[in-house]
Coordinates of C-alpha atoms in Angstrom, one line a residue:
X1 CA -16.8 40.3 32.1
X2 CA -13.0 39.1 32.4
X3 CA -10.7 39.7 34.9
X4 CA -7.0 39.6 35.5
X5 CA -5.5 38.9 38.9
X6 CA -1.9 39.9 39.3
X7 CA 0.2 38.5 42.5
X8 CA 2.8 40.4 43.7
X9 CA 5.0 38.9 46.4
X10 CA 6.5 41.4 48.6
X11 CA 9.8 40.4 50.6
X12 CA 8.9 40.1 54.2
X13 CA 12.2 41.4 55.6
X14 CA 12.5 44.6 53.6
X15 CA 9.5 45.2 51.6
X16 CA 10.9 45.1 48.1
X17 CA 9.7 42.8 45.5
X18 CA 10.0 39.1 46.4
X19 CA 11.2 36.7 43.9
X20 CA 10.2 33.3 45.8
X21 CA 8.5 31.7 49.0
X22 CA 10.9 30.0 50.9
X23 CA 9.5 27.0 53.2
X24 CA 11.4 25.8 56.1
X25 CA 10.9 24.3 59.6
X26 CA 12.2 24.5 63.1
X27 CA 11.1 22.8 66.4
X28 CA 8.2 20.8 64.7
X29 CA 6.7 23.9 63.0
X30 CA 6.8 24.7 59.4
X31 CA 7.3 28.2 58.1
X32 CA 7.1 30.1 54.8
X33 CA 8.4 33.5 53.9
X34 CA 8.7 35.7 50.7
X35 CA 12.1 36.8 49.9
X36 CA 14.2 38.5 47.1
X37 CA 17.2 36.5 45.6
X38 CA 19.4 38.1 48.1
X39 CA 17.8 37.5 51.2
X40 CA 16.9 33.9 50.1
X41 CA 20.7 33.4 49.6
X42 CA 21.3 34.9 53.0
X43 CA 18.6 32.6 54.7
X44 CA 20.3 29.6 52.8
X45 CA 23.7 30.5 53.9
X46 CA 22.7 30.9 57.8
X47 CA 21.3 27.7 57.7
X48 CA 23.7 25.8 55.4
X49 CA 26.1 24.6 58.4
X50 CA 23.0 23.0 60.4
X51 CA 21.1 21.6 57.2
X52 CA 24.7 20.0 56.4
X53 CA 24.7 18.3 59.7
X54 CA 20.8 17.2 60.0
X55 CA 19.1 14.2 59.0
X56 CA 16.2 14.5 56.5
X57 CA 12.7 13.7 57.9
X58 CA 10.1 12.1 55.4
X59 CA 7.4 14.5 54.8
X60 CA 3.5 13.7 54.8
X61 CA 1.0 13.5 57.3
X62 CA 1.7 11.3 60.5
X63 CA -1.2 9.1 61.6
X64 CA -1.8 7.6 65.1
X65 CA 1.6 6.3 66.7
X66 CA 3.7 9.4 65.3
X67 CA 6.2 8.9 67.9
X68 CA 6.2 5.1 68.2
X69 CA 6.6 5.0 64.4
X70 CA 9.7 7.6 64.5
X71 CA 11.3 5.7 67.3
X72 CA 11.0 2.3 65.8
X73 CA 11.7 3.8 62.1
X74 CA 14.9 5.1 63.5
X75 CA 15.9 2.0 65.4
X76 CA 15.1 3.6 68.9
X77 CA 13.7 1.5 71.7
X78 CA 10.3 0.7 71.7
X79 CA 8.1 1.7 74.9
X80 CA 8.0 -2.1 75.7
X81 CA 11.7 -2.1 75.6
X82 CA 12.1 0.8 78.1
X83 CA 9.5 -0.7 80.1
X84 CA 10.9 -3.9 80.6
X85 CA 14.1 -2.4 81.5
X86 CA 12.6 -0.1 84.0
X87 CA 11.0 -2.9 85.8
X88 CA 14.0 -4.8 86.3
X89 CA 16.0 -1.8 87.2
X90 CA 13.4 -0.9 90.0
X91 CA 11.1 1.7 88.3
X92 CA 7.2 1.8 88.8
X93 CA 5.9 2.2 85.2
X94 CA 2.4 1.6 84.0
X95 CA 1.3 -1.1 81.6
X96 CA 0.1 1.3 79.2
X97 CA 0.3 5.0 78.2
X98 CA 3.1 7.5 78.2
X99 CA 6.6 6.6 79.6
X100 CA 8.1 9.2 81.9
X101 CA 10.7 11.6 80.5
X102 CA 12.7 10.5 83.7
X103 CA 12.6 6.8 82.9
X104 CA 13.4 7.4 79.4
X105 CA 16.5 9.5 80.3
X106 CA 17.4 6.9 82.6
X107 CA 17.0 4.1 80.1
X108 CA 19.2 6.1 77.6
X109 CA 22.0 7.0 80.1
X110 CA 22.1 3.3 80.9
X111 CA 22.4 2.3 77.1

């Protein structure tokens, strides 16, 4: 016996029939919302100013060393550079592992 399945999108804001699923991200979390044309336009208009000033980030999975890769790809300092600076400025930093936020902030303030 044959079956025909219809998927109907419902606007997540007002319950009307949605015309598209809109994807967006904020603070490292990806979201998707089903919206009709008018609500999708409202969302895009609300975000337009911020998107206009933002940087695009390459999509895809990030494998080991994500933060290091992001810092070096953006021209940011490596952990080694920060450790070397920190030691020469009296900070006690470990040979390996995470560099504390305090040390990173001090490095950023000095540069």
